[in-house]
Short mmCIF file of C-alpha atoms in Angstrom, two decimals:
data_model
loop_
_atom_site.label_atom_id
_atom_site.label_comp_id
_atom_site.label_asym_id
_atom_site.label_seq_id
_atom_site.Cartn_x
_atom_site.Cartn_y
_atom_site.Cartn_z
CA MET A 22 -16.83 6.25 -42.62
CA PRO A 23 -14.01 5.14 -45.57
CA VAL A 24 -15.35 4.88 -48.36
CA GLN A 25 -15.85 0.77 -49.83
CA PRO A 26 -13.62 0.39 -52.85
CA THR A 27 -14.43 -1.54 -56.05
CA ILE A 28 -12.70 -4.20 -56.21
CA ARG A 29 -12.93 -6.75 -60.50
CA VAL A 30 -11.17 -9.44 -60.86
CA GLN A 31 -11.58 -9.90 -64.33
CA LYS A 32 -10.71 -11.66 -68.36
CA ASP A 33 -11.70 -8.74 -70.23
CA ASP A 34 -10.22 -5.71 -70.73
CA PHE A 35 -11.11 -2.24 -68.75
CA ASP A 36 -11.87 1.05 -69.52
CA ALA A 37 -9.52 3.86 -67.13
CA LEU A 38 -11.49 6.84 -68.41
CA ALA A 39 -15.01 4.90 -67.46
CA GLU A 40 -14.00 3.40 -64.25
CA SER A 41 -12.39 7.38 -63.41
CA LYS A 42 -15.25 8.53 -63.84
CA SER A 43 -17.57 6.72 -62.12
CA LEU A 44 -15.58 7.90 -59.31
CA THR A 45 -16.33 12.06 -60.11
CA GLU A 46 -18.90 11.93 -62.25
CA GLY A 47 -21.74 14.36 -60.48
CA ARG A 48 -20.00 14.56 -57.27
CA GLN A 49 -18.47 17.93 -56.40
CA ASP A 50 -16.03 17.16 -53.57
CA VAL A 51 -13.23 15.29 -55.47
CA GLY A 52 -10.32 17.75 -56.45
CA ALA A 53 -7.53 14.72 -57.46
CA VAL A 54 -8.03 11.62 -59.21
CA VAL A 55 -5.01 9.50 -60.17
CA THR A 56 -5.05 6.24 -62.05
CA PHE A 57 -2.18 3.75 -61.94
CA THR A 58 -2.57 1.23 -66.04
CA GLY A 59 0.33 -1.46 -65.66
CA LEU A 60 0.49 -2.06 -69.34
CA CYS A 61 2.22 -6.02 -70.39
CA ARG A 62 5.76 -5.13 -72.15
CA ASP A 63 8.25 -6.35 -74.13
CA GLU A 64 10.86 -4.61 -76.04
CA ALA A 65 13.30 -6.89 -76.93
CA GLY A 66 10.05 -8.12 -78.83
CA THR A 67 10.33 -11.81 -77.95
CA LEU A 68 7.10 -12.31 -75.84
CA SER A 69 3.86 -13.68 -77.97
CA ALA A 70 1.60 -13.04 -74.63
CA LEU A 71 1.24 -12.94 -70.97
CA GLU A 72 -0.64 -15.22 -69.09
CA LEU A 73 -1.62 -14.41 -65.43
CA GLU A 74 -2.53 -17.26 -64.05
CA HIS A 75 -4.87 -16.18 -59.65
CA TYR A 76 -6.24 -17.89 -57.30
CA PRO A 77 -9.72 -16.49 -57.46
CA GLY A 78 -11.88 -15.99 -54.87
CA MET A 79 -8.72 -15.16 -52.26
CA ALA A 80 -7.78 -12.66 -55.36
CA GLU A 81 -10.92 -10.84 -55.24
CA ALA A 82 -10.48 -11.49 -50.83
CA GLU A 83 -6.30 -10.18 -50.96
CA LEU A 84 -7.11 -7.22 -53.42
CA SER A 85 -10.18 -6.36 -50.78
CA ARG A 86 -7.92 -6.16 -47.54
CA ILE A 87 -5.63 -4.58 -49.48
CA ALA A 88 -7.70 -1.38 -51.15
CA THR A 89 -9.47 -1.83 -47.32
CA GLU A 90 -6.90 -0.56 -45.75
CA ALA A 91 -5.63 1.97 -48.28
CA VAL A 92 -9.80 3.46 -47.73
CA ALA A 93 -8.37 3.23 -43.30
CA ARG A 94 -5.25 4.70 -44.42
CA TRP A 95 -6.19 8.30 -46.48
CA PRO A 96 -8.71 10.05 -46.55
CA LEU A 97 -10.22 9.26 -50.11
CA THR A 98 -13.80 9.71 -52.02
CA GLY A 99 -12.87 6.06 -54.20
CA LEU A 100 -11.10 3.04 -55.37
CA SER A 101 -11.43 1.00 -57.70
CA VAL A 102 -8.81 -1.98 -58.45
CA ILE A 103 -9.34 -3.83 -61.74
CA HIS A 104 -6.62 -6.84 -62.43
CA ARG A 105 -7.05 -8.86 -65.31
CA TYR A 106 -6.36 -13.36 -65.56
CA GLY A 107 -5.76 -14.97 -68.96
CA LYS A 108 -3.92 -14.12 -71.91
CA ILE A 109 -2.57 -10.67 -72.04
CA LYS A 110 0.09 -9.01 -75.23
CA PRO A 111 2.36 -7.24 -75.25
CA GLY A 112 1.03 -3.72 -75.40
CA GLU A 113 -2.18 -4.88 -73.13
CA ASN A 114 -3.60 -3.75 -70.47
CA ILE A 115 -3.14 -5.51 -66.85
CA VAL A 116 -4.02 -3.65 -63.59
CA LEU A 117 -6.14 -0.93 -62.68
CA VAL A 118 -5.93 1.26 -59.90
CA VAL A 119 -7.69 4.25 -59.65
CA ALA A 120 -7.56 6.10 -56.27
CA SER A 121 -9.71 9.75 -55.56
CA SER A 122 -10.13 12.60 -53.18
CA ALA A 123 -10.23 15.52 -52.15
CA HIS A 124 -6.43 16.16 -52.05
CA ARG A 125 -3.96 15.30 -54.23
CA ARG A 126 -1.56 13.59 -51.70
CA ALA A 127 -4.31 10.82 -50.76
CA ALA A 128 -5.16 9.86 -54.28
CA PHE A 129 -0.85 9.61 -55.05
CA GLU A 130 -0.27 7.66 -51.90
CA ALA A 131 -2.95 5.27 -51.84
CA ALA A 132 -2.77 4.73 -55.56
CA ASP A 133 1.25 4.07 -54.67
CA PHE A 134 0.65 2.00 -51.56
CA LEU A 135 -2.14 -0.57 -53.39
CA MET A 136 0.10 -1.30 -56.19
CA ASP A 137 3.36 -1.88 -53.85
CA PHE A 138 0.92 -4.06 -52.30
CA LEU A 139 -1.08 -5.56 -55.11
CA LYS A 140 2.68 -6.36 -56.46
CA THR A 141 3.53 -8.41 -53.37
CA ARG A 142 0.69 -9.99 -52.09
CA ALA A 143 -2.12 -10.65 -54.73
CA PRO A 144 -2.25 -14.10 -55.53
CA PHE A 145 -1.36 -13.59 -59.10
CA TRP A 146 1.43 -15.45 -61.62
CA LYS A 147 3.16 -14.30 -64.70
CA LYS A 148 4.08 -16.94 -67.53
CA GLU A 149 6.13 -15.40 -70.81
CA HIS A 150 5.37 -17.57 -73.79
CA PRO A 151 7.69 -16.56 -76.32
CA VAL A 152 7.32 -16.00 -80.24
CA SER A 153 9.49 -18.11 -80.64
CA GLY A 154 9.09 -22.07 -80.37
CA ARG A 155 11.09 -21.91 -76.91
CA ALA A 156 9.18 -22.69 -73.44
CA SER A 157 7.20 -20.53 -71.88
CA VAL A 158 8.81 -18.98 -68.43
CA TRP A 159 7.54 -18.05 -64.93
CA VAL A 160 8.07 -14.36 -64.61
CA GLU A 161 9.96 -14.63 -60.89
CA ALA A 162 9.33 -12.34 -57.77
CA LYS A 163 11.53 -9.08 -57.29
CA ALA A 164 13.14 -7.83 -54.60
CA ALA A 165 12.50 -4.37 -55.69
CA ASP A 166 9.33 -5.18 -55.10
CA ASP A 167 9.25 -6.33 -51.51
CA THR A 168 11.70 -3.40 -50.85
CA ASP A 169 9.05 -1.09 -52.46
CA ALA A 170 6.26 -2.68 -49.96
CA ALA A 171 8.43 -2.60 -47.27
CA ARG A 172 8.12 1.75 -47.21
CA TRP A 173 4.91 1.84 -46.22
CA LYS A 174 5.79 0.44 -42.35
CA ASN A 175 7.26 3.76 -41.20
CA THR A 176 4.72 6.31 -42.82
CA MET B 18 -8.03 -31.26 -46.64
CA ILE B 19 -8.24 -29.77 -50.00
CA ILE B 20 -4.83 -28.70 -51.46
CA ARG B 21 -4.57 -26.00 -54.10
CA TYR B 22 -1.68 -25.19 -56.19
CA PHE B 23 -0.95 -22.44 -58.29
CA ALA B 24 2.19 -21.18 -60.90
CA TRP B 25 5.17 -23.44 -61.13
CA VAL B 26 4.60 -25.42 -57.63
CA ARG B 27 1.45 -26.87 -59.81
CA GLU B 28 3.39 -27.28 -62.85
CA ARG B 29 5.89 -29.26 -60.51
CA VAL B 30 3.11 -31.83 -58.32
CA GLY B 31 0.90 -32.55 -61.84
CA THR B 32 -2.40 -31.51 -60.12
CA ASP B 33 -4.02 -27.93 -59.18
CA GLU B 34 -6.24 -29.69 -56.99
CA GLU B 35 -5.81 -32.14 -54.57
CA THR B 36 -7.63 -33.29 -51.06
CA ILE B 37 -5.88 -35.00 -48.77
CA GLU B 38 -5.96 -37.20 -45.46
CA LEU B 39 -4.17 -35.75 -42.39
CA PRO B 40 -2.24 -38.31 -40.03
CA GLU B 41 -2.81 -36.60 -36.47
CA THR B 42 0.93 -35.18 -36.45
CA VAL B 43 0.58 -32.80 -39.26
CA GLN B 44 0.24 -29.89 -36.89
CA THR B 45 1.41 -26.08 -39.27
CA VAL B 46 2.13 -26.09 -43.02
CA ALA B 47 5.23 -27.15 -41.80
CA ASP B 48 4.20 -30.44 -40.82
CA LEU B 49 1.91 -30.24 -44.27
CA ILE B 50 4.97 -29.07 -46.23
CA GLY B 51 7.18 -32.23 -44.53
CA HIS B 52 3.97 -34.85 -45.11
CA LEU B 53 3.52 -33.53 -49.04
CA LYS B 54 6.71 -34.40 -49.51
CA THR B 55 6.57 -37.85 -48.84
CA LEU B 56 3.74 -39.10 -50.66
CA ASP B 57 5.84 -38.65 -54.29
CA ALA B 58 7.92 -37.34 -56.47
CA ASN B 59 6.41 -35.13 -57.60
CA HIS B 60 5.30 -33.70 -54.40
CA ALA B 61 9.02 -33.74 -53.37
CA ALA B 62 10.34 -32.06 -56.37
CA ALA B 63 7.54 -29.31 -56.05
CA PHE B 64 8.96 -28.31 -52.21
CA ALA B 65 12.26 -28.64 -52.74
CA GLU B 66 13.01 -25.17 -52.88
CA GLU B 67 10.53 -24.60 -49.59
CA ASP B 68 11.46 -20.77 -48.86
CA ALA B 69 10.78 -19.89 -52.46
CA ILE B 70 7.11 -21.31 -51.27
CA ARG B 71 4.05 -19.43 -49.91
CA VAL B 72 0.90 -20.18 -48.57
CA ALA B 73 -2.47 -19.41 -47.85
CA VAL B 74 -4.94 -21.18 -45.28
CA ASP B 75 -8.66 -20.17 -45.95
CA GLN B 76 -7.25 -17.71 -48.31
CA LEU B 77 -4.80 -15.59 -46.22
CA HIS B 78 -1.16 -15.43 -46.44
CA VAL B 79 0.46 -17.21 -43.75
CA GLU B 80 4.07 -18.39 -42.15
CA THR B 81 4.55 -22.70 -42.53
CA ASP B 82 5.25 -21.99 -38.43
CA ALA B 83 1.01 -21.70 -38.86
CA LYS B 84 -1.25 -24.13 -37.48
CA ILE B 85 -4.17 -25.99 -39.32
CA GLY B 86 -7.01 -26.08 -37.06
CA SER B 87 -9.86 -26.85 -38.72
CA ALA B 88 -8.85 -25.38 -42.18
CA ARG B 89 -10.68 -26.00 -45.38
CA GLU B 90 -8.44 -25.24 -48.10
CA ILE B 91 -4.72 -24.66 -47.90
CA ALA B 92 -3.31 -23.14 -51.25
CA PHE B 93 0.84 -23.74 -52.13
CA PHE B 94 2.16 -21.04 -54.53
CA PRO B 95 5.26 -19.31 -55.59
CA PRO B 96 5.98 -15.65 -54.87
CA MET B 97 3.44 -13.55 -56.66
CA THR B 98 4.47 -11.57 -59.72
CA GLY B 99 0.88 -9.69 -60.68
CA GLY B 100 0.33 -6.33 -61.24
CA MET C 15 17.84 10.55 -75.34
CA PRO C 16 15.32 12.05 -73.01
CA VAL C 17 11.79 12.37 -74.44
CA GLN C 18 9.64 15.36 -76.02
CA PRO C 19 7.17 16.84 -73.35
CA THR C 20 3.99 17.94 -74.45
CA ILE C 21 2.59 21.13 -72.80
CA ARG C 22 -0.62 22.43 -73.58
CA VAL C 23 -2.26 25.23 -71.86
CA GLN C 24 -5.98 25.57 -73.13
CA LYS C 25 -9.26 26.72 -72.43
CA ASP C 26 -11.35 23.87 -73.33
CA ASP C 27 -11.19 20.76 -71.99
CA PHE C 28 -8.56 17.55 -72.21
CA ASP C 29 -9.77 13.74 -72.83
CA ALA C 30 -7.53 11.73 -69.86
CA LEU C 31 -7.78 8.69 -72.08
CA ALA C 32 -6.40 10.33 -75.15
CA GLU C 33 -3.64 11.38 -73.65
CA SER C 34 -2.43 8.75 -71.99
CA LYS C 35 -3.73 6.24 -75.34
CA SER C 36 -1.06 8.53 -76.99
CA LEU C 37 1.29 7.69 -74.82
CA THR C 38 1.14 3.71 -74.66
CA GLU C 39 0.14 2.49 -78.50
CA GLY C 40 1.36 1.52 -81.17
CA ARG C 41 4.30 0.25 -78.67
CA GLN C 42 5.63 -2.36 -75.94
CA ASP C 43 7.55 -0.67 -74.08
CA VAL C 44 5.69 1.08 -71.86
CA GLY C 45 4.70 -0.85 -68.54
CA ALA C 46 3.07 1.65 -66.52
CA VAL C 47 0.81 5.05 -66.94
CA VAL C 48 0.26 7.12 -63.98
CA THR C 49 -2.35 9.98 -64.75
CA PHE C 50 -3.07 12.55 -62.42
CA THR C 51 -6.20 15.13 -62.95
CA GLY C 52 -6.65 17.61 -60.52
CA LEU C 53 -10.85 19.05 -60.45
CA CYS C 54 -12.30 22.07 -59.68
CA ARG C 55 -13.61 21.14 -56.10
CA ASP C 56 -16.96 22.76 -53.79
CA GLU C 57 -17.57 21.00 -50.74
CA ALA C 58 -19.50 23.50 -49.05
CA GLY C 59 -21.67 23.94 -51.64
CA THR C 60 -21.19 28.02 -52.05
CA LEU C 61 -18.67 27.75 -55.31
CA SER C 62 -20.41 29.39 -58.84
CA ALA C 63 -17.08 28.76 -60.52
CA LEU C 64 -13.19 29.52 -60.51
CA GLU C 65 -10.91 31.60 -62.63
CA LEU C 66 -7.68 30.39 -63.18
CA GLU C 67 -5.86 33.04 -64.22
CA HIS C 68 -2.26 32.25 -66.05
CA TYR C 69 0.98 34.11 -67.57
CA PRO C 70 0.92 33.31 -71.06
CA GLY C 71 3.94 32.41 -72.83
CA MET C 72 5.39 32.02 -69.22
CA ALA C 73 3.23 29.87 -68.13
CA GLU C 74 3.73 27.07 -70.83
CA ALA C 75 7.26 27.90 -70.56
CA GLU C 76 7.15 27.42 -67.22
CA LEU C 77 5.55 23.74 -67.39
CA SER C 78 8.23 23.06 -69.82
CA ARG C 79 10.69 23.72 -67.99
CA ILE C 80 8.82 21.45 -65.15
CA ALA C 81 8.43 18.72 -67.35
CA THR C 82 12.04 18.85 -69.02
CA GLU C 83 13.18 18.28 -65.80
CA ALA C 84 11.28 15.64 -64.68
CA VAL C 85 12.16 13.30 -68.38
CA ALA C 86 15.71 14.24 -67.16
CA ARG C 87 15.26 13.04 -63.35
CA TRP C 88 13.27 9.57 -64.44
CA PRO C 89 13.64 7.35 -67.60
CA LEU C 90 10.18 8.54 -68.60
CA THR C 91 8.99 7.48 -72.54
CA GLY C 92 6.29 10.33 -72.46
CA LEU C 93 5.17 12.76 -70.56
CA SER C 94 2.50 15.39 -71.93
CA VAL C 95 0.97 18.14 -68.95
CA ILE C 96 -2.13 20.43 -70.02
CA HIS C 97 -3.25 23.05 -67.95
CA ARG C 98 -7.00 25.14 -68.22
CA TYR C 99 -7.29 28.61 -67.92
CA GLY C 100 -10.94 30.14 -67.68
CA LYS C 101 -13.75 29.49 -65.97
CA ILE C 102 -14.07 26.43 -64.82
CA LYS C 103 -16.81 25.00 -62.95
CA PRO C 104 -17.37 22.81 -59.41
CA GLY C 105 -16.08 19.11 -60.77
CA GLU C 106 -14.34 19.87 -64.05
CA ASN C 107 -11.22 19.18 -65.10
CA ILE C 108 -8.30 22.22 -64.10
CA VAL C 109 -4.98 20.20 -64.74
CA LEU C 110 -3.92 16.40 -66.40
CA VAL C 111 -0.78 14.73 -65.39
CA VAL C 112 0.03 11.28 -67.58
CA ALA C 113 3.25 10.20 -66.94
CA SER C 114 4.45 6.58 -68.65
CA SER C 115 7.54 4.22 -67.67
CA ALA C 116 8.94 0.65 -68.56
CA HIS C 117 8.77 0.47 -64.69
CA ARG C 118 6.24 2.11 -61.79
CA ARG C 119 8.05 3.83 -59.74
CA ALA C 120 9.32 5.85 -62.24
CA ALA C 121 5.67 7.47 -63.41
CA PHE C 122 4.12 7.44 -60.02
CA GLU C 123 7.61 10.17 -58.80
CA ALA C 124 7.60 12.15 -62.28
CA ALA C 125 4.12 12.45 -61.69
CA ASP C 126 3.64 13.38 -58.13
CA PHE C 127 7.24 15.84 -59.31
CA LEU C 128 5.02 17.18 -62.00
CA MET C 129 2.60 18.28 -59.82
CA ASP C 130 4.67 19.53 -56.77
CA PHE C 131 6.28 22.25 -59.11
CA LEU C 132 3.44 22.70 -61.13
CA LYS C 133 1.64 24.38 -57.74
CA THR C 134 4.55 26.41 -56.63
CA ARG C 135 5.30 27.56 -60.07
CA ALA C 136 3.35 26.84 -62.70
CA PRO C 137 1.47 31.02 -63.90
CA PHE C 138 -1.85 30.06 -62.92
CA TRP C 139 -3.71 31.52 -60.51
CA LYS C 140 -7.50 30.74 -58.75
CA LYS C 141 -10.67 32.66 -58.23
CA GLU C 142 -13.02 31.94 -56.47
CA HIS C 143 -16.66 33.21 -58.02
CA PRO C 144 -19.37 32.11 -54.61
CA VAL C 145 -23.02 31.40 -55.67
CA SER C 146 -24.30 34.04 -53.56
CA GLY C 147 -23.50 37.84 -54.28
CA ARG C 148 -20.68 38.01 -52.54
CA ALA C 149 -17.12 39.67 -53.46
CA SER C 150 -15.09 36.73 -55.40
CA VAL C 151 -12.01 36.20 -54.10
CA TRP C 152 -8.07 35.35 -54.53
CA VAL C 153 -7.60 31.34 -53.01
CA GLU C 154 -4.20 32.18 -51.07
CA ALA C 155 -1.05 29.64 -51.51
CA LYS C 156 -0.39 26.87 -48.85
CA ALA C 157 2.36 26.29 -47.09
CA ALA C 158 1.82 22.96 -47.51
CA ASP C 159 2.49 23.39 -51.84
CA ASP C 160 6.39 24.58 -51.14
CA THR C 161 6.41 21.70 -48.47
CA ASP C 162 5.75 19.32 -50.95
CA ALA C 163 7.93 21.15 -53.73
CA ALA C 164 10.69 20.55 -51.34
CA ARG C 165 10.50 17.16 -50.59
CA TRP C 166 12.47 16.88 -54.15
CA LYS C 167 15.96 18.41 -52.97
CA ASN C 168 16.78 15.33 -51.10
CA THR C 169 16.27 12.34 -53.45
CA MET D 5 10.35 48.53 -69.92
CA ILE D 6 7.26 46.43 -70.49
CA ILE D 7 5.76 45.45 -66.63
CA ARG D 8 3.06 43.49 -66.52
CA TYR D 9 0.50 43.18 -63.43
CA PHE D 10 -1.72 39.35 -62.04
CA ALA D 11 -4.28 38.28 -59.93
CA TRP D 12 -4.64 40.64 -57.21
CA VAL D 13 -1.38 42.38 -57.98
CA ARG D 14 -3.13 43.69 -61.46
CA GLU D 15 -6.53 44.47 -59.11
CA ARG D 16 -4.95 46.61 -57.14
CA VAL D 17 -2.18 48.51 -59.64
CA GLY D 18 -4.97 48.46 -62.10
CA THR D 19 -3.53 47.64 -65.14
CA ASP D 20 -2.45 44.57 -66.61
CA GLU D 21 -0.06 45.80 -68.28
CA GLU D 22 2.70 49.05 -68.59
CA THR D 23 5.44 50.65 -70.47
CA ILE D 24 7.45 52.28 -67.69
CA GLU D 25 11.09 54.58 -68.66
CA LEU D 26 13.48 53.16 -65.88
CA PRO D 27 15.71 55.75 -64.13
CA GLU D 28 19.81 54.61 -64.02
CA THR D 29 19.25 54.02 -60.24
CA VAL D 30 17.05 50.87 -60.88
CA GLN D 31 19.05 48.15 -61.21
CA THR D 32 17.85 44.98 -59.42
CA VAL D 33 13.95 43.92 -59.07
CA ALA D 34 14.39 45.73 -55.35
CA ASP D 35 15.40 49.31 -56.77
CA LEU D 36 12.36 48.77 -59.79
CA ILE D 37 10.08 47.74 -57.03
CA GLY D 38 10.48 50.57 -54.87
CA HIS D 39 10.44 53.18 -58.06
CA LEU D 40 7.04 51.85 -59.04
CA LYS D 41 6.04 52.23 -55.13
CA THR D 42 6.62 56.16 -55.63
CA LEU D 43 4.03 56.22 -59.10
CA ASP D 44 1.05 56.55 -57.57
CA ALA D 45 -1.61 54.75 -54.30
CA ASN D 46 -2.47 52.00 -56.85
CA HIS D 47 1.41 51.06 -57.01
CA ALA D 48 2.09 51.56 -53.35
CA ALA D 49 -0.97 49.62 -52.27
CA ALA D 50 0.13 47.26 -54.78
CA PHE D 51 3.51 46.46 -53.08
CA ALA D 52 2.82 47.12 -49.39
CA GLU D 53 2.74 43.68 -48.72
CA GLU D 54 6.59 43.15 -50.31
CA ASP D 55 6.52 39.90 -49.33
CA ALA D 56 3.79 38.57 -50.87
CA ILE D 57 4.57 39.33 -54.30
CA ARG D 58 6.59 36.82 -56.35
CA VAL D 59 8.51 37.93 -60.06
CA ALA D 60 9.82 37.78 -62.98
CA VAL D 61 12.23 38.98 -65.68
CA ASP D 62 11.71 37.75 -69.03
CA GLN D 63 9.59 34.25 -68.30
CA LEU D 64 11.75 33.33 -65.23
CA HIS D 65 11.47 33.40 -61.69
CA VAL D 66 14.21 35.23 -60.07
CA GLU D 67 14.95 36.90 -56.08
CA THR D 68 14.49 40.57 -55.89
CA ASP D 69 18.08 40.89 -55.46
CA ALA D 70 17.93 39.89 -59.98
CA LYS D 71 19.31 42.76 -61.88
CA ILE D 72 17.65 43.43 -64.74
CA GLY D 73 19.60 43.97 -67.11
CA SER D 74 18.58 43.64 -70.57
CA ALA D 75 15.55 42.97 -70.03
CA ARG D 76 12.22 43.43 -71.93
CA GLU D 77 9.51 42.12 -69.77
CA ILE D 78 9.11 42.23 -65.77
CA ALA D 79 6.09 40.93 -64.46
CA PHE D 80 4.68 40.31 -60.93
CA PHE D 81 1.57 38.06 -58.94
CA PRO D 82 1.60 36.82 -55.74
CA PRO D 83 1.96 32.86 -55.17
CA MET D 84 1.01 30.46 -57.26
CA THR D 85 -2.23 28.63 -56.89
CA GLY D 86 -2.55 26.61 -59.82
CA GLY D 87 -2.97 23.13 -60.03
#
């Protein structure tokens, strides 16, 4: 039977190691753990904070649907997805995916798949608040994200 | 019918949620968009770029040809940018 | 200029979070961190411990060569590889790869690449010590590992 | 010439390292394997499955047709199983 994924949508930061440990501690059937952490980036030094808006209810539901597809598709021993909302400063965490499996290929592919679909399907929107007094702007979706998600259709 | 808006769609409409009586002619999401555009200038502006808007019916992604049926909640928002 | 990878071959366990933090702390140019942790697996409950033998000097050198190729190939902001040797019990860590980048695709691919080449090129050998009094046996290399490594030739 | 052995190659040879005088006829790694096999039964057993053995010259992977040249250290071992 596929594992039950852990899904959390929260304002607070997460602890990647604790989430990873909860998928491995006390068991001996896990050979590979892949964690993906997405962080708030600001190479130009012009960003005060990102504001993450989400659709409460649907955000959790959609992440669950993506995670359920991943555990059906790969032989995972565990899968956790945590996405933050609210104001997030440069250098802070935004999203965490942890996938564990007996074998590394499944763990890598599941985490990669999860992020591609999360980007295109999970109802979150980023608004950039600049450091100067200028107006904040909504981040535009990237065509590359759709291309990334489409990779999984032929595999 | 509860209509919810997110991100810049919300900002342009000027509210995050409203309850609207639907005329009987509104059968699909596309019909609903057509109806919402007639409500006022804010709605018209929000839906001016129809291609840039995504829809969820009862928290499930759908295309605009989807039937509304007995849905409780329909949400409009831009393409997602989480992650 | 490509980043300088961190390579360590050690008997002691590692702290994945500390390694990950050292690639992100105090900077705002990192958008994605992928960590891979390989653990000692024992689904059948027949394993007392793995013994990891390595070729001192060449192990570090070969990991450095693989890591140098990864940082030349992907726009990484950081790359760390830690491989343990000695006796490792079921459930314990064996190997850690942490790849960070502005974008998730580079971090995923670099970590995946690193593990594929580490498996086929880094001079480490596993011996299984069974729980019963039976003789210990050397783990055999898998053809799948060569196939995995060959994936990167055409990309 | 320092010759090093790892994993089951080491166990079959019975030592992890030895220093060997090479005859002038030994020019390549393949020549060296041929020579080592003549030393005693342990070496012969270790190199019986030649295809299963990998080689490093001065800590770099090579094929068996590689020239030995002025190498300081040659190592023999099974396919790697780390990670």
